[in-house]
Coordinates of C-alpha atoms and ligand atoms in Angstrom, one line a residue:
Chain A
M1 CA 0.0 0.0 0.0
A2 CA 1.2 3.4 -0.9
N3 CA 1.8 5.9 1.9
D4 CA 0.3 8.7 -0.1
I5 CA -2.2 11.1 1.5
F6 CA -5.1 12.0 -0.9
I7 CA -6.9 15.3 -0.5
L8 CA -10.2 15.9 -2.2
A9 CA -10.0 19.4 -3.7
E10 CA -13.3 21.3 -3.3
H11 CA -14.3 24.0 -5.7
L12 CA -17.5 26.0 -6.5
N13 CA -18.1 28.6 -9.1
G14 CA -14.6 28.3 -10.5
K15 CA -12.9 28.9 -7.1
L16 CA -11.1 26.5 -4.9
A17 CA -12.5 26.4 -1.3
D18 CA -10.1 27.3 1.5
I19 CA -10.6 23.8 3.0
T20 CA -8.6 22.5 0.0
F21 CA -5.5 24.4 1.1
E22 CA -6.1 23.7 4.7
M23 CA -6.1 20.0 4.1
T24 CA -3.2 20.1 1.7
G25 CA -0.9 21.8 4.2
K26 CA -1.6 19.2 6.7
A27 CA -1.3 16.4 4.2
K28 CA 2.2 17.4 3.2
E29 CA 3.2 17.2 6.9
L30 CA 1.7 13.7 7.2
A31 CA 3.0 12.5 3.9
A32 CA 6.5 13.5 4.9
A33 CA 6.1 11.6 8.2
F34 CA 4.9 8.4 6.4
G35 CA 7.3 8.7 3.4
G36 CA 4.6 9.2 0.8
Q37 CA 3.3 12.1 -1.2
A38 CA 0.5 14.6 -0.7
V39 CA -1.7 14.0 -3.7
A40 CA -4.6 16.5 -4.3
V41 CA -7.4 15.0 -6.4
L42 CA -9.4 17.5 -8.3
L43 CA -12.6 16.4 -10.2
G44 CA -13.8 18.9 -12.7
S45 CA -14.2 19.9 -16.3
G46 CA -12.0 22.5 -17.9
A47 CA -10.5 23.2 -14.5
K48 CA -6.9 22.6 -15.1
S49 CA -5.9 26.1 -13.9
L50 CA -7.5 25.3 -10.6
A51 CA -5.5 22.1 -10.3
E52 CA -2.4 24.1 -10.9
S53 CA -2.9 26.3 -7.9
I54 CA -2.8 23.7 -5.2
G55 CA 0.4 23.4 -3.3
A56 CA 0.4 19.6 -3.0
D57 CA 3.3 17.3 -4.0
T58 CA 1.3 16.3 -7.1
V59 CA -2.2 16.9 -8.3
L60 CA -4.4 14.3 -10.1
Y61 CA -6.9 16.1 -12.2
V62 CA -9.8 14.1 -13.5
D63 CA -11.5 15.9 -16.4
D64 CA -15.0 14.8 -17.4
S65 CA -18.0 16.9 -18.5
T66 CA -20.2 15.3 -15.8
L67 CA -17.8 16.6 -13.2
A68 CA -18.2 20.2 -14.1
E69 CA -20.3 20.7 -11.0
F70 CA -20.3 18.7 -7.8
N71 CA -22.4 15.5 -8.2
P72 CA -22.3 13.2 -5.2
E73 CA -22.9 10.1 -7.2
A74 CA -20.2 10.9 -9.9
Y75 CA -17.7 11.9 -7.3
S76 CA -18.3 8.8 -5.2
R77 CA -17.8 6.5 -8.2
V78 CA -14.6 8.2 -9.3
L79 CA -13.1 8.4 -5.8
A80 CA -14.0 4.8 -5.0
A81 CA -12.2 3.7 -8.2
M82 CA -9.2 5.8 -7.5
I83 CA -8.9 4.6 -3.9
K84 CA -9.1 1.0 -5.1
E85 CA -6.5 1.5 -7.8
R86 CA -4.0 3.6 -5.9
G87 CA -4.5 2.6 -2.3
P88 CA -3.7 5.8 -0.5
R89 CA -2.9 5.6 3.2
V90 CA -5.3 8.4 4.1
V91 CA -8.1 10.1 2.2
M92 CA -8.9 13.6 3.4
M93 CA -12.0 15.5 2.6
G94 CA -13.8 18.4 4.1
N95 CA -16.6 17.9 6.6
T96 CA -18.4 20.2 4.3
S97 CA -21.6 20.1 2.2
V98 CA -19.4 18.2 -0.4
G99 CA -17.5 15.9 1.9
M100 CA -20.5 15.0 4.0
D101 CA -22.1 13.5 0.9
L102 CA -19.1 11.3 0.2
G103 CA -17.0 10.2 3.1
A104 CA -19.4 7.8 4.9
G105 CA -20.6 6.2 1.7
L106 CA -17.0 5.7 0.4
S107 CA -16.2 4.2 3.8
V108 CA -18.7 1.4 3.1
M109 CA -17.8 1.1 -0.6
A110 CA -14.1 0.9 0.0
G111 CA -14.3 -1.0 3.3
L112 CA -12.2 1.7 5.0
P113 CA -12.9 3.3 8.4
L114 CA -14.0 6.9 8.5
I115 CA -13.2 9.3 11.2
A116 CA -15.4 12.4 11.0
Y117 CA -15.4 16.0 12.3
V118 CA -11.7 15.9 12.5
N119 CA -9.8 19.0 13.8
G120 CA -6.5 17.3 14.7
L121 CA -4.3 14.9 12.7
A122 CA -0.9 13.6 13.4
A123 CA 1.5 10.8 12.6
D124 CA 2.5 9.1 15.8
G125 CA 5.3 6.5 15.3
G126 CA 3.9 4.6 12.3
M127 CA 0.4 5.3 13.4
F128 CA -2.2 7.7 12.2
V129 CA -4.1 9.6 14.9
A130 CA -7.1 11.7 14.3
T131 CA -9.0 13.9 16.8
S132 CA -12.7 14.5 16.3
Q133 CA -14.8 17.3 17.7
I134 CA -18.2 15.8 18.5
Y135 CA -21.3 16.5 20.6
G136 CA -21.7 20.0 19.3
G137 CA -18.1 20.9 20.2
K138 CA -18.3 19.6 23.8
I139 CA -16.1 16.6 23.5
Q140 CA -12.9 15.7 21.6
A141 CA -12.2 12.0 20.7
E142 CA -8.7 10.9 19.7
A143 CA -8.8 7.8 17.6
V144 CA -6.7 5.5 15.5
P145 CA -7.9 3.5 12.5
D146 CA -8.0 -0.3 13.2
G147 CA -6.2 -1.0 9.9
E148 CA -3.5 1.0 8.1
A149 CA -5.7 3.1 5.8
C150 CA -8.5 5.4 6.6
I151 CA -10.8 8.2 5.4
V152 CA -11.1 11.4 7.4
S153 CA -13.5 14.3 7.1
C154 CA -11.9 17.6 8.3
L155 CA -13.6 20.6 9.9
A156 CA -13.2 23.8 8.0
G157 CA -10.7 26.1 9.7
A158 CA -9.0 23.3 11.6
F159 CA -5.6 23.7 9.8
P160 CA -3.9 26.8 8.4
A161 CA -4.4 27.3 4.7
D162 CA -1.2 29.0 3.8
A163 CA 1.0 25.9 3.7
G164 CA -1.3 24.4 1.1
R165 CA -1.1 27.2 -1.4
G166 CA 1.3 27.0 -4.3
S167 CA 1.6 24.8 -7.3
A168 CA 2.5 21.2 -8.1
P169 CA 2.9 19.0 -11.2
V170 CA -0.6 18.2 -12.6
E171 CA -1.4 14.8 -14.1
Q172 CA -4.6 15.0 -16.1
I173 CA -6.5 11.7 -16.5
A174 CA -9.9 10.7 -17.8
S175 CA -12.5 9.4 -15.4
P176 CA -11.5 5.8 -14.4
V177 CA -15.1 4.7 -14.5
P178 CA -18.0 5.4 -16.9
L179 CA -20.3 8.2 -15.8
D180 CA -23.0 8.0 -18.4
D181 CA -25.7 6.2 -16.4
L182 CA -25.9 8.5 -13.4
K183 CA -29.1 8.5 -11.3
V184 CA -28.2 11.9 -9.9
K185 CA -28.4 14.8 -12.3
F186 CA -27.2 18.3 -11.5
V187 CA -29.8 20.8 -12.7
K188 CA -28.6 24.2 -11.6
L189 CA -27.0 26.4 -9.0
I190 CA -29.3 28.8 -7.2
Q191 CA -27.7 32.0 -5.9
P192 CA -29.1 33.5 -2.7
E193 CA -31.6 36.3 -3.1
G194 CA -30.0 39.6 -2.3
G195 CA -30.8 40.4 1.3
D196 CA -32.0 43.8 2.6
V197 CA -28.8 44.1 4.6
D198 CA -25.4 42.7 3.9
I199 CA -24.3 41.3 7.3
T200 CA -20.7 40.8 6.1
Q201 CA -20.3 44.6 5.8
Q202 CA -21.6 45.6 9.3
P203 CA -19.2 46.9 12.0
I204 CA -21.6 45.6 14.8
L205 CA -23.8 42.5 14.6
V206 CA -26.5 41.7 17.2
S207 CA -26.6 38.0 16.7
I208 CA -29.4 35.9 18.2
G209 CA -29.8 32.2 18.7
R210 CA -32.5 29.8 19.9
G211 CA -32.2 31.4 23.4
I212 CA -34.5 34.2 22.0
G213 CA -37.3 31.8 22.8
G214 CA -40.0 33.0 20.3
Q215 CA -40.6 35.0 17.2
E216 CA -42.3 37.8 19.2
N217 CA -38.9 38.5 20.9
I218 CA -37.1 39.2 17.6
E219 CA -38.2 42.8 18.0
L220 CA -36.0 43.2 21.1
A221 CA -33.0 42.4 19.0
Q222 CA -34.1 44.7 16.2
E223 CA -34.6 47.6 18.6
L224 CA -31.1 47.1 20.0
A225 CA -29.6 46.9 16.5
E226 CA -31.4 50.1 15.5
A227 CA -30.1 51.9 18.6
L228 CA -26.6 50.8 17.8
G229 CA -26.7 51.4 14.1
A230 CA -26.1 47.7 13.7
A231 CA -27.8 44.7 12.0
V232 CA -29.4 41.6 13.4
S233 CA -27.8 38.3 12.4
A234 CA -28.7 34.9 13.7
S235 CA -27.9 31.2 14.1
R236 CA -29.4 28.6 11.9
P237 CA -32.5 27.7 14.0
I238 CA -33.7 31.3 13.7
T239 CA -33.6 31.4 9.9
D240 CA -34.9 27.8 9.6
A241 CA -37.9 28.9 11.6
G242 CA -38.4 31.7 9.2
W243 CA -38.0 34.4 11.9
L244 CA -35.3 36.1 9.9
P245 CA -34.3 35.7 6.2
K246 CA -31.6 33.3 5.3
T247 CA -29.3 36.2 4.3
R248 CA -29.0 36.9 8.1
Q249 CA -27.6 33.5 8.9
V250 CA -24.0 33.2 10.2
G251 CA -22.1 30.0 9.9
K252 CA -21.1 27.0 7.8
S253 CA -24.2 27.1 5.6
G254 CA -24.7 30.8 6.2
L255 CA -22.2 33.7 5.8
T256 CA -18.8 34.3 7.2
V257 CA -18.7 37.6 9.1
K258 CA -15.8 39.6 10.5
P259 CA -17.4 42.6 12.3
K260 CA -15.6 44.8 14.8
V261 CA -18.1 43.7 17.5
Y262 CA -20.1 40.4 17.5
L263 CA -22.8 40.2 20.1
A264 CA -23.8 36.6 20.5
F265 CA -27.0 36.3 22.5
G266 CA -28.5 32.9 23.3
I267 CA -26.2 31.1 20.9
S268 CA -24.6 27.9 22.2
G269 CA -21.6 28.0 19.9
A270 CA -21.9 24.9 17.8
P271 CA -18.9 24.3 15.5
E272 CA -21.1 25.1 12.5
H273 CA -21.9 28.5 13.9
L274 CA -18.3 29.3 15.1
E275 CA -17.1 28.6 11.6
G276 CA -18.8 31.8 10.4
M277 CA -17.9 34.3 13.2
R278 CA -14.7 33.3 15.0
G279 CA -12.8 35.9 13.0
A280 CA -14.7 38.8 14.6
E281 CA -12.5 41.4 16.3
L282 CA -14.4 41.4 19.6
I283 CA -16.9 38.8 20.6
I284 CA -19.2 39.3 23.5
A285 CA -21.5 36.3 24.4
V286 CA -24.5 36.2 26.7
N287 CA -25.9 32.8 27.5
T288 CA -27.6 31.4 30.6
D289 CA -25.4 28.2 30.4
P290 CA -21.9 29.0 31.8
K291 CA -20.6 25.9 30.0
A292 CA -21.8 26.9 26.5
P293 CA -18.9 26.5 24.0
I294 CA -19.5 30.0 22.7
F295 CA -17.6 31.2 25.8
D296 CA -14.5 29.5 24.6
V297 CA -14.3 31.8 21.6
A298 CA -15.8 34.9 23.1
H299 CA -13.6 37.6 24.6
Y300 CA -16.2 38.6 27.2
G301 CA -19.2 36.8 28.5
A302 CA -22.1 37.0 30.9
T303 CA -24.6 34.4 32.0
C304 CA -27.7 36.6 32.3
D305 CA -31.0 36.1 30.6
M306 CA -30.9 37.7 27.1
L307 CA -34.5 38.6 27.4
D308 CA -33.7 40.8 30.3
L309 CA -30.5 42.0 28.8
L310 CA -31.7 43.1 25.4
P311 CA -34.1 45.9 26.7
A312 CA -31.6 47.0 29.3
L313 CA -28.9 47.3 26.7
T314 CA -31.1 49.2 24.3
E315 CA -31.9 51.6 27.0
K316 CA -28.3 52.2 27.9
V317 CA -27.3 52.7 24.3
K318 CA -30.1 55.2 23.8
G319 CA -29.3 56.9 27.0
G320 CA -25.8 57.6 25.7
Chain B
M1 CA -45.1 6.3 -2.3
N2 CA -43.3 4.5 0.3
I3 CA -41.2 6.7 2.6
V4 CA -38.9 5.4 5.2
V5 CA -37.3 7.6 7.9
P6 CA -34.4 6.1 9.9
I7 CA -33.9 7.9 13.2
K8 CA -31.3 7.9 16.0
Q9 CA -31.3 8.9 19.6
I10 CA -28.3 10.9 20.9
P11 CA -27.4 12.3 24.3
N12 CA -29.1 15.5 25.2
L13 CA -26.4 18.1 24.6
T14 CA -27.7 20.5 27.1
D15 CA -26.8 18.0 29.8
E16 CA -23.4 17.8 31.3
L17 CA -21.5 15.1 29.3
E18 CA -19.4 13.0 31.6
I19 CA -16.5 10.8 30.4
N20 CA -16.3 7.2 31.6
G21 CA -13.7 5.7 33.9
D22 CA -11.2 4.7 31.3
G23 CA -11.5 7.9 29.5
T24 CA -12.4 6.4 26.1
G25 CA -16.1 7.2 25.9
L26 CA -19.0 8.9 27.5
D27 CA -20.5 7.7 30.8
H28 CA -23.8 6.7 29.0
D29 CA -25.6 5.8 32.2
A30 CA -25.5 9.4 33.3
L31 CA -27.1 10.6 30.1
Q32 CA -30.6 11.5 28.9
Y33 CA -31.3 10.7 25.3
V34 CA -33.2 12.7 22.8
L35 CA -34.1 12.3 19.1
N36 CA -31.4 13.7 16.8
E37 CA -32.7 17.2 15.8
F38 CA -32.0 16.6 12.1
D39 CA -34.1 13.4 12.3
E40 CA -37.0 15.5 13.5
H41 CA -36.6 17.5 10.3
A42 CA -36.5 14.3 8.3
I43 CA -39.8 13.2 9.9
E44 CA -41.4 16.5 9.1
E45 CA -40.2 16.5 5.5
A46 CA -41.5 12.9 5.1
V47 CA -44.9 13.8 6.5
L48 CA -45.0 16.9 4.2
A49 CA -44.1 14.7 1.2
K50 CA -46.8 12.2 2.1
E51 CA -49.4 15.0 2.4
S52 CA -48.5 16.3 -1.0
A53 CA -47.8 13.2 -3.0
G54 CA -49.6 10.5 -1.0
G55 CA -48.1 7.3 0.4
A56 CA -47.1 6.1 3.7
V57 CA -44.3 7.0 6.2
T58 CA -42.4 4.3 8.2
V59 CA -40.1 5.4 11.0
V60 CA -37.4 3.0 12.0
G61 CA -34.5 3.1 14.5
V62 CA -32.0 0.9 16.3
D63 CA -33.1 0.7 20.0
T64 CA -29.9 1.4 21.7
T65 CA -31.5 3.0 24.8
G66 CA -34.5 0.8 25.5
E67 CA -36.4 4.0 25.2
L68 CA -36.9 4.3 21.4
D69 CA -40.7 3.7 21.7
G70 CA -41.2 7.3 22.9
A71 CA -39.6 8.7 19.8
L72 CA -41.5 6.4 17.6
H73 CA -44.8 7.3 19.3
T74 CA -44.0 10.9 18.8
A75 CA -43.4 10.3 15.1
L76 CA -46.7 8.5 14.8
A77 CA -48.4 11.4 16.5
K78 CA -46.9 13.7 13.9
G79 CA -48.3 11.8 11.0
A80 CA -46.1 8.7 10.4
D81 CA -48.1 5.6 9.6
K82 CA -45.9 2.8 10.8
A83 CA -43.0 2.4 13.3
A84 CA -40.4 -0.3 13.7
K85 CA -37.5 -0.8 16.1
I86 CA -34.4 -3.0 15.6
T87 CA -33.7 -4.8 18.8
G88 CA -30.7 -6.6 20.2
D89 CA -27.9 -6.3 22.5
F90 CA -26.9 -2.8 21.4
P91 CA -25.0 -0.6 23.8
R92 CA -25.9 3.1 24.1
G93 CA -23.7 5.0 21.8
T94 CA -23.5 2.2 19.2
D95 CA -21.4 3.4 16.3
S96 CA -22.8 4.7 13.1
H97 CA -21.4 1.9 10.9
T98 CA -23.3 -0.7 13.0
Q99 CA -26.5 1.3 13.1
A100 CA -26.3 2.0 9.3
R101 CA -25.8 -1.7 8.5
L102 CA -28.7 -2.7 10.7
L103 CA -30.9 0.0 9.4
A104 CA -30.1 -0.9 5.8
E105 CA -30.9 -4.6 6.4
A106 CA -34.3 -3.6 7.8
I107 CA -35.0 -1.0 5.2
K108 CA -34.3 -3.3 2.3
D109 CA -37.4 -5.3 3.2
M110 CA -39.5 -2.2 3.3
S111 CA -38.9 -1.4 -0.5
P112 CA -38.8 2.3 0.0
D113 CA -39.1 4.9 -2.8
I114 CA -37.4 7.4 -0.7
V115 CA -35.4 7.3 2.5
L116 CA -35.3 10.5 4.5
T117 CA -32.9 10.8 7.4
G118 CA -31.2 13.6 9.3
V119 CA -28.0 14.9 7.6
Q120 CA -25.9 14.2 10.6
A121 CA -26.0 13.5 14.4
A122 CA -23.8 15.1 17.0
D123 CA -22.4 11.6 17.9
D124 CA -21.5 10.5 14.3
R125 CA -17.8 10.2 15.2
D126 CA -17.4 7.4 12.6
G127 CA -19.5 9.1 10.0
Q128 CA -23.0 10.0 9.0
I129 CA -25.5 7.2 8.7
G130 CA -27.4 8.4 5.6
P131 CA -24.7 7.9 3.0
M132 CA -23.8 4.6 4.6
I133 CA -27.4 3.3 4.3
A134 CA -27.3 4.5 0.7
A135 CA -24.1 2.6 0.0
H136 CA -25.4 -0.6 1.6
L137 CA -28.6 -0.3 -0.5
G138 CA -26.9 0.7 -3.7
M139 CA -29.0 3.9 -3.8
P140 CA -27.9 7.4 -4.7
Y141 CA -27.5 9.9 -1.8
V142 CA -27.7 13.6 -1.6
G143 CA -27.3 15.3 1.8
V144 CA -27.5 18.8 3.3
V145 CA -30.9 19.0 1.7
T146 CA -33.5 21.6 2.6
G147 CA -36.3 20.7 0.2
V148 CA -37.5 17.5 -1.4
T149 CA -40.3 17.3 -4.0
V150 CA -41.3 13.9 -5.3
S151 CA -43.2 13.2 -8.5
G152 CA -43.3 10.6 -11.2
G153 CA -40.5 8.4 -9.9
K154 CA -38.1 11.3 -9.5
A155 CA -37.1 13.6 -6.7
V156 CA -36.0 17.2 -7.0
V157 CA -33.8 18.1 -4.1
H158 CA -32.2 21.4 -3.0
K159 CA -28.8 21.0 -1.5
E160 CA -27.1 23.8 0.5
Y161 CA -23.6 25.1 0.1
A162 CA -22.0 27.9 2.1
G163 CA -23.3 31.4 1.9
G164 CA -26.8 30.5 0.9
V165 CA -25.8 29.1 -2.5
M166 CA -27.9 26.0 -3.4
A167 CA -27.7 23.3 -6.0
E168 CA -30.8 21.6 -7.5
F169 CA -30.5 17.9 -8.4
E170 CA -32.9 15.6 -10.0
V171 CA -32.6 12.1 -8.7
S172 CA -34.3 8.9 -9.9
L173 CA -35.9 6.9 -7.1
P174 CA -35.2 5.0 -4.9
M175 CA -32.8 7.4 -3.2
V176 CA -31.6 8.4 0.2
V177 CA -31.7 12.0 1.4
G178 CA -29.8 13.6 4.2
V179 CA -32.2 16.3 5.5
Q180 CA -30.7 19.5 6.9
A181 CA -34.0 21.3 7.4
A182 CA -37.6 20.5 6.4
H183 CA -39.7 22.9 4.3
Q184 CA -41.2 24.1 7.6
P185 CA -40.2 23.7 11.2
P186 CA -41.0 20.3 12.7
R187 CA -44.6 20.3 13.9
Y188 CA -45.5 19.9 17.5
A189 CA -47.3 16.8 18.7
P190 CA -49.5 17.4 21.8
V191 CA -48.5 15.2 24.7
S192 CA -52.1 14.0 25.0
K193 CA -52.0 12.6 21.5
I194 CA -48.7 10.9 22.0
R195 CA -50.1 9.3 25.2
Q196 CA -53.1 8.1 23.3
I197 CA -51.0 6.6 20.5
A198 CA -48.7 4.9 23.0
K199 CA -51.7 3.0 24.2
T200 CA -52.8 1.6 20.9
A201 CA -49.8 1.8 18.5
K202 CA -48.1 -1.3 17.3
I203 CA -44.3 -1.1 16.9
D204 CA -42.8 -3.8 14.7
E205 CA -39.8 -5.4 16.2
I206 CA -36.9 -6.5 14.0
A207 CA -34.2 -8.7 15.5
G208 CA -30.9 -7.0 14.6
G209 CA -27.6 -8.7 14.0
E210 CA -24.1 -8.1 15.4
V211 CA -22.4 -4.9 16.4
A212 CA -19.8 -4.5 13.6
G213 CA -17.5 -1.8 15.1
A214 CA -16.6 1.6 13.8
G215 CA -13.3 0.6 12.2
S216 CA -11.4 2.9 14.4
T217 CA -10.7 2.9 18.1
V218 CA -11.0 5.8 20.5
R219 CA -7.8 6.0 22.6
R220 CA -8.8 9.0 24.6
M221 CA -11.9 11.2 25.0
F222 CA -11.6 14.5 26.7
K223 CA -13.3 17.9 27.1
P224 CA -11.7 20.4 24.8
E225 CA -9.2 22.7 26.5
A226 CA -10.2 26.0 25.1
A227 CA -7.4 28.0 23.8
G228 CA -9.0 30.9 25.6
H229 CA -12.1 31.5 27.7
A230 CA -14.2 34.6 27.8
E231 CA -13.5 36.9 30.7
M232 CA -16.8 36.6 32.5
W233 CA -18.8 39.6 33.8
D234 CA -21.0 39.1 36.8
G235 CA -23.9 41.3 37.7
S236 CA -27.4 42.3 36.8
P237 CA -28.5 42.8 33.2
E238 CA -28.1 46.5 33.8
E239 CA -24.5 46.1 34.9
V240 CA -23.7 43.8 32.0
A241 CA -25.3 46.2 29.6
E242 CA -23.1 49.0 31.0
K243 CA -20.0 46.9 30.3
I244 CA -21.1 46.1 26.8
V245 CA -21.7 49.7 26.0
A246 CA -18.3 50.6 27.4
M247 CA -16.6 48.0 25.2
I248 CA -18.4 49.3 22.1
K249 CA -17.4 52.8 23.0
E250 CA -13.8 51.7 23.4
K251 CA -13.9 50.5 19.8
G252 CA -15.0 53.9 18.8
L253 CA -18.4 52.6 17.5
L254 CA -20.6 54.5 19.8
K255 CA -20.4 58.1 21.1
Ligands
LIG1 C1 -24.4 20.9 7.7 C2 -24.8 21.9 8.8 C3 -24.7 23.2 8.6 C4 -25.0 24.1 9.6 N1 -24.9 25.4 9.4 C5 -25.1 26.3 10.4 C6 -24.9 27.7 10.2 O1 -24.6 28.2 9.1 N2 -25.1 28.5 11.2 C7 -25.6 28.1 12.5 O2 -25.7 28.9 13.4 N3 -25.8 26.7 12.6 C8 -25.6 25.9 11.6 N4 -25.9 24.5 11.8 C9 -26.6 24.1 13.1 C10 -25.7 24.0 14.3 O3 -25.3 22.6 14.3 C11 -26.5 24.2 15.6 O4 -27.7 23.4 15.6 C12 -27.0 25.7 15.7 O5 -25.9 26.6 15.5 C13 -27.5 25.9 17.1 O6 -28.0 27.2 17.2 P1 -28.2 28.0 18.5 O7 -26.9 28.1 19.2 O8 -29.0 29.2 18.3 O9 -29.2 27.0 19.3 P2 -28.9 26.0 20.6 O10 -27.7 25.2 20.3 O11 -30.2 25.4 20.9 O12 -28.4 27.0 21.7 C14 -29.3 27.9 22.3 C15 -28.5 28.6 23.5 O13 -29.3 29.6 24.1 C16 -29.1 29.5 25.5 N5 -30.3 30.2 26.1 C17 -31.5 29.7 26.2 N6 -32.3 30.6 26.8 C18 -31.6 31.7 27.0 C19 -31.8 33.0 27.6 N7 -33.1 33.3 28.0 N8 -30.8 33.9 27.6 C20 -29.6 33.6 27.2 N9 -29.3 32.3 26.7 C21 -30.3 31.4 26.6 C22 -28.9 28.1 25.8 O14 -28.2 27.9 27.0 C23 -28.2 27.6 24.6 O15 -26.8 27.6 24.8 C24 -25.5 23.6 10.8 C25 -25.7 22.3 11.0 C26 -25.3 21.4 10.0 C27 -25.4 19.9 10.3

C-alpha cells in the first residue's frame, strides 16, 4: 500500500474552497512523516488552472464533463475507483456540504474506516491519529484506525491554509469509471436572493440564537440593533424557523462575518456557527449556560437572561 | 409512495456530558437521550411529502437505549403511519457503521421509494448514517438538503452550500436524502395525542444482528481545553449592559 495522502479538492463557481488548502498543508506534513506524497485530487471539467494552484506534491486532475459541477454520485464513483486503484494511506475530505455526501458512503464502498469531524491529525510513530470534535463541540475524541488506511473528514478552519497554497505538477486523467448512467443529475445552482442588509459589511452585529425563545422577541434584537446602528444576524434555527431571512444566517451554511463587534445572544456556539464568526474582532457572548462552548471563543461573556439584557442594553445605548 | 425515515437517539447536549472511567467514551448511564434534531426535520419532511404526493411513512430506529418507543410514538403522532425498532444487545452510543448496516438490512425489506434521514447527528464520530445506508442499499445519496419534491419516480432536491448558495439535483428513485431542514419547522405533537397513541400503537420489532464496530478505536476522550475563555462579567443585566456599552465605545463605534 502506498503511503500517499489523498486530498479531495473542493471547488465551486470556478474557485477553490479554503478547505482544500487547509487539508493540503496538513497532508504534506503527514506525507513527509509516512514517506509518501500529498496528492490532491481535483474532479472537474476544464478546470486545469484550478488544479495548478494547489500546493500539494502532485495533483491528479480528472477531467470529465459530468464533473463540471459537484455531483455526489459521480464523485463517489470516481473516488471509489481511485482509492481502489491507488490505495492511499489516508483520504482527506472536508466535513463540508461536499465531503458530508461522500466520506461515509465511500467508507462502506471501499471498506475503510471513516473518522469524521476531524480537527486534529498527526503521525505518531507509524500510526495515524485523528481527533474529532463531537457532541456539538463539547467533546474531543482521539482515535486510531483499526487498519492502516482510513478516510477522514476535516472541519473547516482546523488547519492553516497558507501551507497548502502554491503549485504542483498536474497529471490529467480521464474518469477511471464510466459516468454515463448516473441517477443523480445536476440541474442548476441557485444563488441566494439579495438580502435587505449585507451582514458581512456591518461593524456591529447583534446576533441571536435559539435562546431568544420565540418570534415575538425578535423585535427586542431589532430595537437594539437600531439603537446601535447595527444589523441583526442569527444562528441557523432562527432562519430555519423563518423568523429572519436566510441572508442573516452566520455559519457553515450561512455567511462568514468579521465585524468589529459580534454580540452573540442565546447562541450555544456549535462548531457550524463558530465557523462563520470566530474571526470577529471582539466577541461578547450572553448565554444562561456558563458551559456553553461560545464562551471558549468569546472575549467577554455573561450568564444573564438575554430577554432581560436586550431591553436593558437598548436603553443604555439610547441613554448615551 | 413508500417513505422510510431512519432515526437515531443521541445524548441531550444541554446536559453535562461525563467521560467514563477509562477515558475512552461517555458515561452513558449518566445521560438523557433525545431524538437527533435533524431526524426531527426528516420526519417533518416525510410527512409533508406524504401529504402532497400520497403514500405512507415508516419510521425505524435501532433501539440502543431501550427508550426508542417514545420517539416512535411521537413520530406517529406527527403523522407517520408505521413504526419499527431494531432490537438486540446494542449498547448506548452504538457506532454509526453498525447502526447504518442494521438499518439498511431492515429498510431493504421495506422497499422504499425514498429514505429521508437527518443529515448528521452530533455523535457521528465514525461518519453520517445516511450515506452509509445508501451505499449498503446501492441507492444514490444527496445530503445537506432543505427541500424534497417527489413526483413521477423522481425527486427534485435542493442541497445547500455555504453562503446560501444551493444546487438543484434531479434524482431517480429510490434514493436516500440527508435532510438538513424541512420545508417548515417540525410540527408539534401534543402530549395527550402521544399518550393516546402509546396505548394503541403497534411497533414492529426486527431482530438485529451483530455490532460491527466503527473501524477505528478511541484512545482518549476529553473535554476540549479551550485556547481561551471569555472573561466573565457578573452582575445584573443593567450592569452587564453597561460593560457592553463601554466596550463598544472603546472600539469607537458609539459616542
Ligand atoms: C451541515 C450543517 C450546517 C449548519 N450550518 C449552520 C450555520 O450556518 N449557522 C448556524 O448557526 N448553525 C448551523 N448549523 C446548526 C448547528 O449545528 C446548531 O444546531 C446551531 O448553530 C444551534 O443554534 P443555537 O446556538 O441558536 O441553538 P442552541 O444550540 O439550541 O443554543 C441555544 C442557546 O441559548 C441559551 N439560552 C436559552 N435561553 C436563554 C436565555 N433566555 N438567555 C440567554 N441564553 C439562553 C442556551 O443555554 C443555549 O446555549 C448547521 C448544522 C449542520 C449539520
